[in-house]
Structures are given as C-alpha cells and as structure tokens.
Amino acid sequence: MRELPYGEWPSPISAADVARSGVTIGFVAAVGDDVWWDETRPRESGRTVVVRRRADGTVTDVLPQPWHARTRAHEYGGKAWLPVPAAPGRGPALVFAHWDDQRLYLLEDGADEPRPLTPEPAEPAALRYADPVLTGDGAEVLCVREAHRDGRIERHIVAVPLDGGAAADGGRVREVAGGSDFLASLRISPSGDRIAWIAWDHPRMPWDGTELRVARLENGVARDVRTLLGGPEESVLQPEWADDATLYAVSDRSGWWNLYRVGVDSGEARPLCPREEEFGFPMWLLGRVSYALLGDGRLVVLHGTGTYALGILDPDTGKLDDLDAPFTVWKSTLAIGDGCVLGVAGSASEPYTVVRVDPDAGAVERLRPSLDRIPDPAYLPHPRSEALPGPHGRVVHAHVYPPRNPEALAPEGEKPPCVVFVHGGPTGQAEQVLKLEIAYFTSRGIGVVDVDYGGSAGYGRAYRDLLAGQWGVVDVEDCVAAARALAERGEADPARLAIRGGSAGGWTTLAALTGTDVFAAGTSYFGVAELLSFAEDTHDFESRYLDGLIGPLPEARDLYVERSPLTHVDRVSCPVLLLQGSDDRVVPPSQSLIVRDALAAKGIPHAYLEFEGEQHGFRMESTIIASQEAELSFYGQVFGFEPPGVPTLELSRGE
C-alpha cells in the first residue's frame, strides 16, 4: 500500500468502464417462459434495443440496427414496446415506437424489417405513442398518443389496429378517451367492456394530484366517464383490475403512496396494507408499475422508504411477506411470467440486473446485469444510508460513499475532498445501487454523498412537499447541511467540497454556488439557470412544474428572477464546469450558455462542453467518457491533485 494524496490513488475503474456501465435496463415483459426487456446502449449511440431471453437461455436482440425503441412522449418517454401474439407457427411479434419518426411499428418473428402501424405525421415526430396495451381480442393496441399540431399539444388514449391499415389511413386510429392535459396507465377490464386510466391537468404534476377514471367501452370509445379517486391534492397511480367490478390503485391520501381496493360502482376505497411506506414511485416515465397481480389473486409489491423490498401481499388479509431477495433497490417495472416474477433490481454491490424470482420459494435467478464486468470489489465503496442533521430541525436523507482503495493510503492528517451528488427531478430519488460513476471518484480518494434533499421521493408526501414554493432554498440548504455534516465529522475536507448534479440537480448546484460559499467547485450537467426563459422554452410536461416549485406566473415573476442563479452569478467565486447536450429539449443549451457567458464576463475559471446529438441525459459512450474525465480533471485542478491518466481539461478565465 502506497501513501498518496487523495485524488491521486491509482484506480482500475476507467471512464470507459463508466460508459459501459451506462447500459440502462428499462422495462421487462413476459411471454410464456420467455423474458423480454429493453436496453439503452452507449456503444450504439444511445440506441434502445428490445432483448429476448428464450426458455433455453439464449439471448438475442429482437430489434435490429438501426431501429430504436424509444418514445418522445412527455420528452422523458416511458415504455415504448410490447410483445404481441403472432400468426400460428410464429413466435411473438413486437410493437414499438421508433425514435426517429415516433411512428408505431410491428416487427413479426422472422421478418427482416418492421412495418408501420400508424400514419406518417404532417410534421416530423409530431404523433408520439407510449405505453401500449393489447386489447382482449388481440386486434388492436391501446396507447397514449401525444399529438403536436400548430404549436398545440393534445393527448388521447387511442386504439391502433395491428393489421397495418392505419399506416395509410390515419382515420383508422380511433380516439378512445381524452378530456385532460395528461393521460396514463390505461387498463382494460377482464371482460373488455370497461377501461380505467389516470388523468391530470396543468399545473399539477402526477405526484401532486391525479384522478382515477373509469368508463364503459361502447364501440371502442369510452362512455359515461367517472372519477373514482383523486383530485388536486391526491396523487393516484397505476390502476389494475382485480375483476370486472374491482380495481386496485396506489394513492397518497394517507400521506404515503399505499395500495387500495376500489369498488368500480360504489367508488369506495379500502386500504390493503396501511403503512408509513411508499408502495409507488413518481410517474416521470409512462408505463411505470410498482405492483403486479399473481394468478392466485395475491399482489407482488415494491415497498419501503429510501430503499425498497419485494413482497407478496394478500389483499384479503393485508398480510405482507417480503421475499428474501438480496436487493435494496428495484426499478418501477414488474411482470408476471409462468410461476415467476420479473423485475430489475440492484444493491450497493450489484448493478441493476434483470431478475426472475419465485414468489413462493423466493429463489432468485439473475438473467442480465447492466454491467458486463464488475470491478474488483476491493475498489468499490461501502455506502451507508443516513439521516443527517439538517436546517430548522429537519433531517436530510443521504447515502454516504467514503473513499476506498486497497493500494493507497492518504498522508496522515489529510482529509479527503468530497463531491455532493444532487439528483434530478427534483422529485427524484438517490438510489443506493452500484454506480461506477461514483466508484470512479471514491476509488481515487474522493468521497461522495448522494443527497435525498427535501422534495425527494421515497419518504412520504410531507417530505416531498418540503419543496413546494421552496425550490432553490430547501434543496440547497439540505445539500449544504450534508456537506457540512461530513466535514464536521472529519470525513471531508471543508476546503475541498464540490457539488454536482444534472437537470434539476444542475439547478441546485448553480443555486448553491451563487447562494453560499460552502463549495469550492461545481459541475452542472444540463442544469436550469434562469427561470423565466426556462418557463418559456421547456416542454409541455414540465411547463407548469414551476407553479408548484416557485409560484405561478405572472404573479411570482419577481421571485423567479430572485431565485435564478443567473441573477446572482456575480456571487460565484469558484470554478464551474458546464456540460450540455446540443439537442436537449427539456433544458435547452441556452440555459448553460447564459451561465458560461456570465462566468466569462466576470473572469471566473470555467469550462463549457457541448456534446452534439445528446438529449436530456447523456447516452453516447464518447460523451460519457469525455464528461467523466473532464469532471475528474476539473476537480484535480481546483483541489490541487493530479489524477493519473486523465487528459487535462482546459479552463477558460473569460474576458
């Protein structure tokens, strides 16, 4: 073991390893004994591929190059594909939304090319489809369609025939239901004569207030629409039919997302297992699920606070038994196969992995890890989850990742630099799962604290609502509190604290740099910097998000100006790194450019890197490598260490 300064420890975890770990497993599905899932691959320029694992264990890509199964609905997207039964003698076919033109396609088993199911829109990618569901007769798929026309956006639940006739005749795409700004989670009753879905309107977000609606299906169109649960201050998620007269749904009416049984005719809602735990997730992506129905009437549920377990719930008795699965984090996707449960799970020592679980024996089979090669565990951090002391007597939830490397030891008395990771959303959640982007730093002697600031999901509605009207205040206070707590305990050098985050996390980073003097460096990945232009430029799904986070316009215009980091950029006294995708529609490049120009005018050391073809969240291997190495070089220059084997990032001092 060698004595080396923090930040200069030799590490086998390269930026290329981080990029390879960037394979994102999204949703899972079951067809008999076969398991299907999707992967977003940096090595294929961020292409999302649908993968099939057959009963004999062979794994193949269902979707050939250059087809790309990703929807642009809500810009964040969601589930964009569905296996469907095929003609006799053939295997299942695949319905999917293609990224380039957003049309729905059908790829039949054995076919070389898919054929279109929906018409070509008048404007590129103007008709977007998400979260497909097969009708009982197998002749159509129902999905959410987002239509962009003449600057307006409308959403409907639509039925698309699988015979392909609508590709040339758009009139054959039937509008089933509408009436709201947003629609999600459509479900058809077992008999096929009723439909349920979730709806909400501006300015609410789906974690603020939604409605569970139900209607009769008459000639394929929703009639006699009724609201069963929900409203402006109740978030209802994911209806599922128990039988033709009963629905299950997740509601936070108790202050926590719990499960309820709802009578379709009476509207009476009964809690199944009331707990101060979350049984749901914020609906950032269409198609998310947190529970599923087994064939015997029991429910498979994801539940917990901060971390999550997989359990089996008896809806008649309320008894909940957790399966002994070695995972602390589950993605919001579940599917029921033949006698098994499929999901995507991970832990501090395992990356997200497609898993198959026996719901009775609890046996776990790992089918596909998102990371092909896990580094030597000796170089991986041992995180711990803590409730750190926060401002005004509240606690701050965080995951602490101390530096760890078997080859190196820091000089006596030296304290490690520490980077505060700020998740996006801001109604997101830090996940304690093996992340090489964190191990990339900790294995080199740089500590990390991943903060679930007030407003984060996973800790109940009251904690989520701490950010109401307080974005740029509570999130900053909590990140500062977490950094100071570690410094006061001697686990971090108070002179070498950095903060970094993406999207809303980038906003918190910039707000912390302009509002406090705690941090010596900051890295903003496609962060929000100026609220008035952001409110005008951002996409429809989040276009009124700021009403709840800051206040409605025009009444709160002065507060928008006051809270914006750009207004106070003259207070920044430390170097800043800005990383941005050129094609980002959620947080456009203009947000990063105005910060760059302000830093240049003040002569503050900074760097601005814009990556061609990247959207909101980096997906290309070359981008991930370049941004990871740039960030490490940036911290080395600011904190006074020389990371080995990393190109030096050129910092500009402006005018």
XYZ file of C-alpha atoms in Angstrom:
655
model
C 0.000 0.000 0.000
C 1.412 3.360 -1.076
C 0.969 6.726 0.577
C -0.618 9.026 -1.989
C -2.705 12.194 -1.753
C -6.451 11.846 -2.050
C -7.432 12.132 -5.718
C -4.191 10.546 -6.958
C -4.950 6.969 -5.978
C -4.498 4.535 -8.890
C -7.806 3.011 -9.943
C -8.722 0.216 -12.358
C -12.096 1.892 -12.954
C -11.781 3.984 -16.109
C -14.173 6.424 -17.725
C -14.686 3.781 -20.424
C -15.824 1.399 -17.680
C -18.302 4.031 -16.528
C -19.588 4.359 -20.084
C -20.004 0.605 -20.394
C -21.890 0.622 -17.114
C -24.184 3.148 -18.713
C -26.271 0.349 -20.253
C -29.717 1.169 -18.887
C -32.259 -1.591 -18.435
C -35.727 -0.105 -18.659
C -38.842 -2.288 -18.712
C -39.491 -6.040 -18.542
C -42.206 -8.255 -20.012
C -43.045 -11.956 -20.025
C -44.298 -14.148 -22.874
C -44.720 -17.672 -21.563
C -41.277 -18.765 -20.353
C -39.535 -16.057 -22.381
C -38.315 -12.841 -20.792
C -38.185 -9.565 -22.698
C -36.565 -6.283 -21.658
C -35.070 -3.156 -23.185
C -31.509 -1.848 -23.018
C -30.190 1.611 -23.848
C -26.613 1.146 -25.054
C -23.969 3.903 -25.082
C -21.852 1.914 -27.553
C -24.690 2.116 -30.066
C -25.061 5.889 -29.710
C -27.729 5.504 -27.054
C -29.959 3.183 -29.094
C -32.685 1.402 -27.105
C -32.857 -2.261 -28.071
C -35.519 -4.805 -27.132
C -33.933 -8.071 -25.992
C -35.440 -11.562 -25.665
C -34.255 -14.410 -23.463
C -35.762 -17.708 -24.509
C -36.604 -20.566 -22.175
C -33.388 -22.371 -23.219
C -31.290 -19.437 -22.010
C -30.333 -17.983 -25.393
C -30.425 -14.193 -25.542
C -30.965 -12.283 -28.789
C -31.723 -8.746 -29.867
C -35.270 -8.579 -31.173
C -34.735 -5.179 -32.737
C -32.019 -4.949 -35.415
C -29.998 -1.870 -36.302
C -30.904 0.939 -36.811
C -34.311 0.580 -35.154
C -34.582 2.357 -31.826
C -37.470 1.655 -29.410
C -37.923 4.919 -27.576
C -40.864 7.311 -27.327
C -40.659 11.087 -27.065
C -43.984 11.410 -25.242
C -43.573 13.851 -22.331
C -39.982 14.161 -23.667
C -38.909 11.801 -20.861
C -40.686 8.943 -22.629
C -41.528 5.649 -20.968
C -42.453 2.181 -22.131
C -42.323 2.162 -25.933
C -42.798 -1.502 -26.828
C -44.988 -4.555 -26.306
C -44.730 -8.224 -27.340
C -47.965 -9.351 -29.025
C -49.244 -12.752 -30.230
C -48.460 -13.566 -33.824
C -49.792 -15.786 -36.581
C -49.884 -19.545 -35.961
C -46.480 -21.134 -36.266
C -44.612 -17.955 -35.476
C -43.184 -16.525 -32.312
C -44.421 -13.311 -30.682
C -44.254 -10.092 -32.662
C -43.066 -6.739 -31.323
C -44.965 -3.450 -31.383
C -42.676 -0.477 -30.761
C -42.358 3.283 -31.210
C -39.331 4.178 -33.335
C -37.265 7.100 -32.042
C -36.593 8.792 -35.379
C -40.159 9.305 -36.575
C -42.161 8.216 -33.495
C -44.481 6.009 -35.529
C -45.639 2.670 -34.168
C -44.242 -0.374 -35.983
C -44.842 -4.124 -35.913
C -41.878 -6.475 -36.250
C -43.021 -10.034 -36.888
C -40.967 -13.029 -35.853
C -38.545 -13.882 -38.641
C -39.136 -10.649 -40.584
C -36.158 -8.594 -41.721
C -37.861 -5.238 -41.345
C -40.793 -3.908 -39.298
C -43.877 -2.479 -40.976
C -45.590 0.733 -39.864
C -48.864 0.688 -37.942
C -49.520 4.435 -37.691
C -49.527 7.193 -40.310
C -46.634 9.444 -41.085
C -47.341 12.749 -39.291
C -47.540 16.064 -41.112
C -44.588 17.329 -39.081
C -41.594 15.177 -38.053
C -42.254 13.151 -34.878
C -45.490 15.057 -34.274
C -47.512 11.947 -33.310
C -45.954 10.120 -30.359
C -47.155 6.865 -28.815
C -46.380 5.368 -25.401
C -47.271 2.544 -23.013
C -49.052 0.169 -25.444
C -51.608 -2.341 -24.084
C -53.113 -5.212 -26.083
C -56.897 -5.441 -26.371
C -58.641 -8.636 -25.315
C -59.267 -9.797 -28.882
C -55.649 -9.130 -29.860
C -56.658 -6.992 -32.842
C -55.510 -3.614 -31.509
C -53.133 -1.957 -29.111
C -54.299 0.917 -26.949
C -51.752 3.551 -26.012
C -51.302 7.175 -25.068
C -50.875 9.383 -28.148
C -49.336 12.821 -27.883
C -50.178 14.987 -30.905
C -48.253 18.178 -31.748
C -50.214 20.416 -34.103
C -49.678 24.108 -34.867
C -47.932 24.746 -31.568
C -50.615 22.913 -29.541
C -50.322 19.550 -27.797
C -53.216 17.161 -27.255
C -53.212 13.722 -25.675
C -55.676 10.890 -26.128
C -55.933 7.221 -25.434
C -56.097 5.723 -28.922
C -56.614 2.293 -30.475
C -54.237 1.244 -33.255
C -55.148 -1.805 -35.418
C -52.404 -4.393 -35.766
C -53.329 -5.185 -39.377
C -51.368 -2.123 -40.521
C -54.323 -0.437 -42.213
C -53.873 2.792 -40.236
C -50.411 3.369 -41.697
C -52.023 4.711 -44.875
C -55.363 5.711 -43.374
C -54.915 7.725 -40.198
C -58.666 7.728 -39.675
C -58.399 4.108 -38.537
C -56.560 5.229 -35.384
C -59.535 5.592 -33.056
C -59.641 8.069 -30.203
C -60.906 6.166 -27.149
C -60.683 8.783 -24.394
C -59.359 12.271 -23.769
C -60.542 15.294 -21.857
C -57.368 16.068 -19.879
C -53.939 17.530 -20.460
C -52.306 14.234 -19.470
C -53.381 10.576 -19.575
C -51.563 7.477 -18.352
C -51.812 3.877 -17.121
C -54.741 2.748 -19.271
C -56.124 -0.650 -18.290
C -58.901 -2.742 -19.904
C -61.222 -4.785 -17.674
C -61.122 -8.602 -17.895
C -64.416 -8.696 -19.825
C -63.231 -5.932 -22.146
C -66.260 -3.683 -21.578
C -64.639 -1.119 -19.250
C -61.458 0.933 -19.218
C -59.614 2.692 -16.383
C -56.859 5.272 -16.587
C -55.090 8.096 -14.744
C -55.620 11.747 -15.760
C -54.385 15.131 -14.595
C -54.198 18.722 -15.822
C -51.844 21.658 -15.699
C -50.439 23.000 -13.440
C -50.260 19.765 -11.434
C -47.594 17.126 -11.805
C -48.592 13.468 -11.380
C -47.144 13.348 -7.854
C -49.241 16.402 -6.891
C -52.755 15.418 -7.905
C -54.279 12.960 -10.366
C -57.629 11.258 -10.906
C -58.508 7.608 -11.391
C -61.186 7.478 -14.071
C -63.314 4.631 -15.323
C -65.699 4.357 -18.284
C -67.743 1.913 -20.316
C -66.348 0.894 -23.676
C -69.054 1.288 -26.297
C -67.998 0.553 -29.884
C -64.415 1.013 -28.730
C -64.998 4.501 -27.256
C -65.129 5.495 -23.576
C -68.634 6.476 -22.417
C -70.038 7.594 -19.054
C -66.649 8.636 -17.688
C -66.487 8.809 -13.884
C -63.768 9.766 -11.400
C -63.327 7.205 -8.622
C -60.358 8.570 -6.677
C -58.048 11.546 -6.585
C -58.105 15.277 -7.032
C -55.846 18.326 -6.865
C -54.130 17.167 -3.653
C -54.247 13.382 -4.006
C -51.854 11.502 -6.256
C -53.345 8.261 -7.597
C -51.208 5.894 -9.664
C -51.402 2.607 -11.575
C -54.907 1.134 -11.602
C -55.144 -2.615 -12.096
C -58.315 -4.675 -12.478
C -58.907 -7.301 -9.781
C -62.135 -8.311 -11.541
C -64.806 -6.552 -13.610
C -66.186 -4.768 -10.536
C -62.985 -4.014 -8.621
C -59.815 -2.035 -9.169
C -56.592 -1.748 -7.246
C -54.731 1.564 -7.232
C -51.977 3.408 -5.383
C -52.974 6.632 -3.578
C -51.158 9.002 -1.219
C -54.339 10.174 0.553
C -52.796 8.959 3.847
C -49.571 10.879 3.248
C -47.911 7.792 1.774
C -48.392 6.013 -1.547
C -50.320 2.974 -0.285
C -52.438 0.362 -2.066
C -56.250 0.485 -2.119
C -59.059 -1.735 -3.352
C -61.707 0.385 -5.123
C -65.259 -0.617 -5.946
C -65.960 0.473 -9.505
C -69.669 1.084 -8.895
C -69.524 2.362 -5.316
C -66.231 4.246 -5.534
C -65.419 3.019 -2.024
C -61.669 2.759 -1.430
C -60.260 0.436 1.233
C -56.554 0.391 2.175
C -54.949 -3.026 1.767
C -51.846 -2.623 3.921
C -51.668 0.843 5.503
C -48.076 1.721 6.357
C -45.827 4.754 6.519
C -44.025 3.410 3.484
C -44.153 4.057 -0.220
C -45.806 1.465 -2.475
C -45.418 3.705 -5.539
C -42.971 5.862 -7.476
C -43.280 9.330 -9.034
C -44.539 8.948 -12.604
C -41.683 10.501 -14.527
C -41.990 7.795 -17.183
C -45.152 6.432 -18.753
C -45.580 2.737 -18.059
C -44.094 2.613 -14.575
C -45.533 -0.038 -12.250
C -44.885 -0.810 -8.591
C -47.067 -3.892 -8.154
C -48.498 -6.748 -10.198
C -51.178 -9.421 -9.819
C -50.303 -13.078 -9.458
C -52.674 -15.631 -10.907
C -53.931 -16.685 -7.472
C -55.072 -13.166 -6.521
C -52.059 -12.168 -4.448
C -50.123 -8.999 -5.256
C -46.396 -8.654 -5.818
C -45.443 -5.245 -4.420
C -42.427 -2.965 -4.162
C -42.396 -1.009 -0.909
C -40.165 0.842 1.519
C -38.679 4.212 2.486
C -35.456 5.207 0.788
C -34.726 1.612 -0.137
C -37.240 -0.968 -1.383
C -38.150 -4.605 -0.849
C -40.126 -7.078 -2.949
C -43.067 -8.554 -1.067
C -46.159 -10.691 -1.528
C -49.369 -9.054 -0.289
C -52.599 -10.901 0.432
C -55.281 -8.297 -0.442
C -57.898 -10.059 1.689
C -55.928 -10.148 4.957
C -53.410 -7.326 4.419
C -50.563 -9.710 5.285
C -47.312 -8.689 3.622
C -44.367 -11.093 3.445
C -41.081 -9.894 1.997
C -39.092 -12.241 -0.187
C -35.512 -12.849 0.853
C -34.036 -11.217 -2.238
C -30.575 -9.634 -1.793
C -31.522 -6.275 -3.309
C -32.172 -2.854 -1.816
C -33.313 -1.036 -4.936
C -35.924 -2.018 -7.526
C -36.869 -0.203 -10.685
C -40.526 0.568 -11.221
C -41.145 -2.331 -13.592
C -42.598 -5.755 -12.818
C -44.058 -8.550 -14.919
C -45.606 -11.918 -14.127
C -44.358 -14.934 -16.070
C -45.198 -18.609 -15.742
C -44.879 -19.076 -11.987
C -42.390 -16.240 -11.562
C -41.956 -12.529 -11.037
C -39.699 -10.492 -13.328
C -38.088 -7.232 -12.287
C -34.978 -5.074 -12.388
C -33.106 -4.852 -9.089
C -29.726 -3.926 -7.642
C -27.817 -3.135 -4.469
C -24.685 -1.357 -3.307
C -22.642 -4.295 -4.554
C -24.676 -5.219 -7.647
C -25.684 -3.126 -10.661
C -29.246 -3.120 -11.904
C -29.988 -6.629 -13.153
C -32.938 -8.343 -14.823
C -34.031 -10.926 -12.260
C -36.528 -13.751 -12.077
C -37.951 -14.536 -8.642
C -40.003 -17.493 -7.461
C -42.829 -15.847 -5.457
C -43.227 -18.886 -3.180
C -39.710 -20.222 -2.662
C -38.065 -16.799 -3.003
C -35.316 -18.202 -5.240
C -33.631 -15.515 -7.365
C -32.152 -16.016 -10.824
C -30.039 -13.248 -12.322
C -30.678 -13.043 -16.067
C -28.868 -9.943 -17.313
C -26.761 -7.415 -15.373
C -26.485 -3.906 -16.777
C -22.730 -4.174 -16.259
C -20.843 -6.964 -18.033
C -17.803 -6.778 -15.776
C -17.872 -5.729 -12.135
C -14.563 -4.289 -10.892
C -12.653 -5.876 -8.056
C -14.911 -5.330 -5.003
C -11.901 -4.019 -3.073
C -12.146 -0.820 -5.140
C -15.859 -0.339 -4.618
C -17.231 1.906 -1.879
C -19.172 0.631 1.109
C -22.051 3.117 1.286
C -24.241 3.770 4.268
C -27.625 5.463 4.368
C -28.003 8.182 6.977
C -30.448 10.747 8.267
C -28.092 13.691 8.689
C -28.899 16.750 10.798
C -30.489 19.417 8.629
C -31.679 23.005 8.990
C -34.686 24.027 11.074
C -34.658 20.719 12.940
C -35.394 18.518 9.925
C -33.348 15.528 8.799
C -31.626 15.152 5.456
C -31.622 11.678 3.927
C -28.394 10.778 2.146
C -26.177 7.907 1.032
C -22.537 8.365 2.076
C -19.754 6.807 -0.049
C -16.309 7.069 1.627
C -13.122 6.714 -0.451
C -11.828 3.153 -0.733
C -8.776 1.677 -2.460
C -6.640 -1.297 -1.342
C -3.488 0.120 -2.971
C -3.343 3.576 -1.433
C -3.291 5.382 1.866
C -3.574 9.141 2.282
C -0.913 11.110 4.179
C -1.592 11.377 7.880
C -3.850 14.293 8.721
C -5.146 14.843 5.177
C -8.913 14.902 4.774
C -10.489 13.755 1.510
C -12.207 16.038 -0.961
C -15.905 15.311 -1.215
C -18.448 15.756 -4.008
C -22.126 16.252 -3.210
C -24.225 14.436 -5.808
C -27.614 16.087 -6.434
C -30.237 14.012 -8.221
C -32.587 15.436 -10.827
C -36.299 15.814 -10.818
C -36.284 17.499 -8.363
C -38.947 14.938 -7.417
C -36.426 12.175 -7.938
C -34.526 9.903 -5.599
C -30.921 8.896 -4.980
C -30.553 5.147 -5.434
C -28.118 3.117 -3.350
C -27.094 0.837 -6.190
C -23.682 0.031 -7.623
C -22.791 3.051 -9.779
C -19.392 3.160 -11.420
C -19.676 6.916 -11.852
C -19.461 7.098 -8.036
C -16.799 4.372 -7.724
C -14.777 6.267 -10.362
C -14.313 9.003 -7.754
C -14.217 7.034 -4.499
C -11.572 4.605 -5.817
C -9.342 7.620 -6.479
C -9.733 9.030 -2.987
C -12.675 11.396 -3.482
C -15.671 10.948 -1.188
C -19.253 11.218 -2.394
C -22.502 11.970 -0.601
C -25.658 11.366 -2.648
C -28.373 13.565 -1.125
C -32.122 12.973 -0.981
C -32.930 16.598 -0.165
C -36.368 17.751 0.920
C -38.671 17.275 -2.059
C -37.260 13.858 -2.940
C -39.473 10.843 -3.461
C -39.338 7.797 -1.230
C -40.113 9.338 2.165
C -43.799 10.208 2.019
C -45.791 13.203 0.828
C -44.793 15.571 3.647
C -41.112 15.192 2.772
C -41.931 15.527 -0.936
C -43.908 18.705 -0.261
C -40.991 20.396 1.532
C -40.003 21.785 -1.868
C -43.402 23.411 -2.546
C -42.560 27.047 -3.260
C -39.035 26.433 -1.961
C -37.026 25.205 -4.943
C -33.591 26.753 -4.712
C -33.951 27.075 -0.946
C -34.668 23.716 0.741
C -32.638 21.684 -1.763
C -29.652 23.998 -1.344
C -29.959 24.036 2.451
C -30.040 20.248 2.602
C -27.051 19.760 0.284
C -25.068 22.283 2.316
C -26.102 20.550 5.543
C -24.967 17.149 4.239
C -21.572 18.512 3.163
C -21.039 20.328 6.448
C -22.066 17.268 8.490
C -19.342 15.191 6.841
C -16.772 17.952 7.205
C -17.570 18.428 10.905
C -17.103 14.701 11.489
C -13.717 14.795 9.780
C -14.849 12.725 6.811
C -14.338 15.530 4.289
C -12.001 18.463 3.839
C -14.126 21.601 4.388
C -11.892 23.498 1.936
C -12.370 20.886 -0.799
C -16.111 20.410 -1.128
C -17.726 20.258 -4.572
C -21.316 19.949 -5.721
C -22.582 18.457 -8.956
C -25.892 17.485 -10.489
C -27.883 17.091 -13.669
C -31.055 18.879 -14.793
C -32.801 19.954 -11.569
C -29.635 18.792 -9.818
C -27.741 21.229 -12.024
C -30.104 23.990 -10.852
C -29.367 23.142 -7.203
C -25.652 23.118 -7.995
C -25.775 26.591 -9.553
C -28.068 27.899 -6.803
C -25.651 26.611 -4.155
C -22.682 28.282 -5.884
C -24.494 31.617 -6.152
C -26.162 31.481 -2.735
C -23.496 30.034 -0.430
C -19.723 29.947 -0.017
C -19.533 26.322 1.110
C -18.340 24.776 -2.144
C -15.007 25.270 -3.855
C -16.181 23.888 -7.213
C -19.375 22.973 -9.023
C -20.346 20.865 -12.035
C -23.661 21.404 -13.774
C -24.913 18.778 -16.191
C -27.605 20.469 -18.350
C -28.781 22.499 -15.354
C -31.520 25.120 -15.163
C -30.075 28.593 -14.626
C -32.704 31.215 -15.489
C -36.342 30.563 -14.721
C -38.243 32.984 -16.931
C -36.688 31.731 -20.157
C -36.871 28.154 -18.890
C -40.613 28.527 -18.306
C -40.992 29.712 -21.903
C -38.641 27.197 -23.537
C -39.203 23.934 -21.693
C -41.503 21.153 -22.841
C -45.187 20.768 -22.077
C -44.959 18.090 -19.372
C -42.937 20.390 -17.092
C -44.130 23.720 -18.436
C -46.175 24.412 -15.286
C -43.968 22.499 -12.831
C -42.583 25.805 -11.602
C -46.050 26.857 -10.406
C -45.625 24.488 -7.501
C -41.861 24.787 -7.074
C -41.693 28.591 -7.181
C -45.125 30.112 -7.861
C -47.465 30.871 -10.765
C -46.681 33.453 -13.418
C -47.044 36.367 -13.761
C -47.725 36.823 -10.036
C -44.407 35.291 -8.966
C -42.280 36.913 -11.668
C -40.076 38.773 -9.187
C -39.469 35.559 -7.258
C -38.442 33.803 -10.489
C -35.823 36.481 -11.038
C -34.652 36.419 -7.421
C -34.291 32.628 -7.268
C -32.487 32.256 -10.617
C -28.774 31.519 -10.216
C -28.063 33.770 -13.194
C -29.326 36.778 -11.217
C -26.616 36.212 -8.630
C -23.786 34.923 -10.789
C -21.678 37.850 -9.532
C -21.540 35.997 -6.203
C -19.803 32.981 -7.723
C -16.195 32.888 -6.626
C -15.221 29.315 -7.519
C -14.613 27.464 -10.808
C -17.589 25.951 -12.633
C -17.850 23.146 -15.188
C -20.857 23.166 -17.548
C -21.815 20.088 -19.571
C -24.658 20.180 -22.079
C -26.339 18.198 -24.861
C -26.946 20.089 -28.097
C -30.396 18.537 -28.694
C -31.772 18.851 -25.167
C -35.446 19.857 -25.307
C -36.035 19.640 -21.547
C -33.267 22.047 -20.514
C -32.119 23.730 -23.734
C -28.442 24.678 -24.278
C -29.400 28.324 -23.846
C -29.592 27.706 -20.090
C -25.938 26.641 -19.867
C -24.757 29.245 -22.358
C -26.071 32.166 -20.340
C -24.130 30.914 -17.332
C -20.995 30.455 -19.421
C -21.225 33.995 -20.727
C -21.797 35.408 -17.240
C -18.803 33.499 -15.840
C -16.649 34.685 -18.724
C -17.684 38.285 -18.150
C -16.639 38.010 -14.511
C -13.391 36.197 -15.285
C -14.239 33.095 -13.253
C -12.387 29.920 -14.301
C -14.820 27.666 -16.125
C -15.279 25.211 -18.974
C -18.278 24.650 -21.231
C -18.572 21.376 -23.139
C -21.483 20.832 -25.528
C -21.999 17.364 -26.996
C -23.513 17.063 -30.450
C -26.579 14.853 -30.739
C -27.120 14.374 -26.995
C -30.543 14.947 -25.463
C -31.516 15.275 -21.807
C -29.186 12.808 -20.111
C -26.050 11.577 -21.840
C -26.383 8.246 -23.652
C -23.397 8.040 -26.031
C -20.220 6.260 -24.964
C -17.919 9.012 -26.227
C -19.894 11.656 -24.331
C -19.873 9.723 -21.055
C -16.123 9.145 -21.274
C -15.370 12.768 -22.128
C -17.620 14.203 -19.416
C -16.364 11.842 -16.706
C -12.699 12.585 -17.459
C -13.386 16.309 -17.721
C -15.045 16.330 -14.311
C -12.147 14.480 -12.648
C -9.556 16.764 -14.253
C -11.618 19.765 -13.156
C -11.614 18.682 -9.505
C -7.894 17.921 -9.672
C -7.099 21.435 -10.871
C -9.323 23.065 -8.264
C -8.387 20.860 -5.302
C -4.673 20.557 -6.000
C -4.140 16.947 -7.022
C -3.075 15.354 -10.301
C -5.289 12.429 -11.317
C -3.156 9.974 -13.314
C -4.045 9.053 -16.874
C -6.687 11.734 -17.427
C -6.499 14.426 -20.130
C -6.234 17.933 -18.690
C -9.406 19.954 -19.097
C -8.676 23.443 -20.353
C -10.274 26.064 -18.127
C -11.118 29.488 -19.509
C -10.837 32.605 -17.410
C -13.146 34.569 -19.656
C -12.710 38.067 -20.951
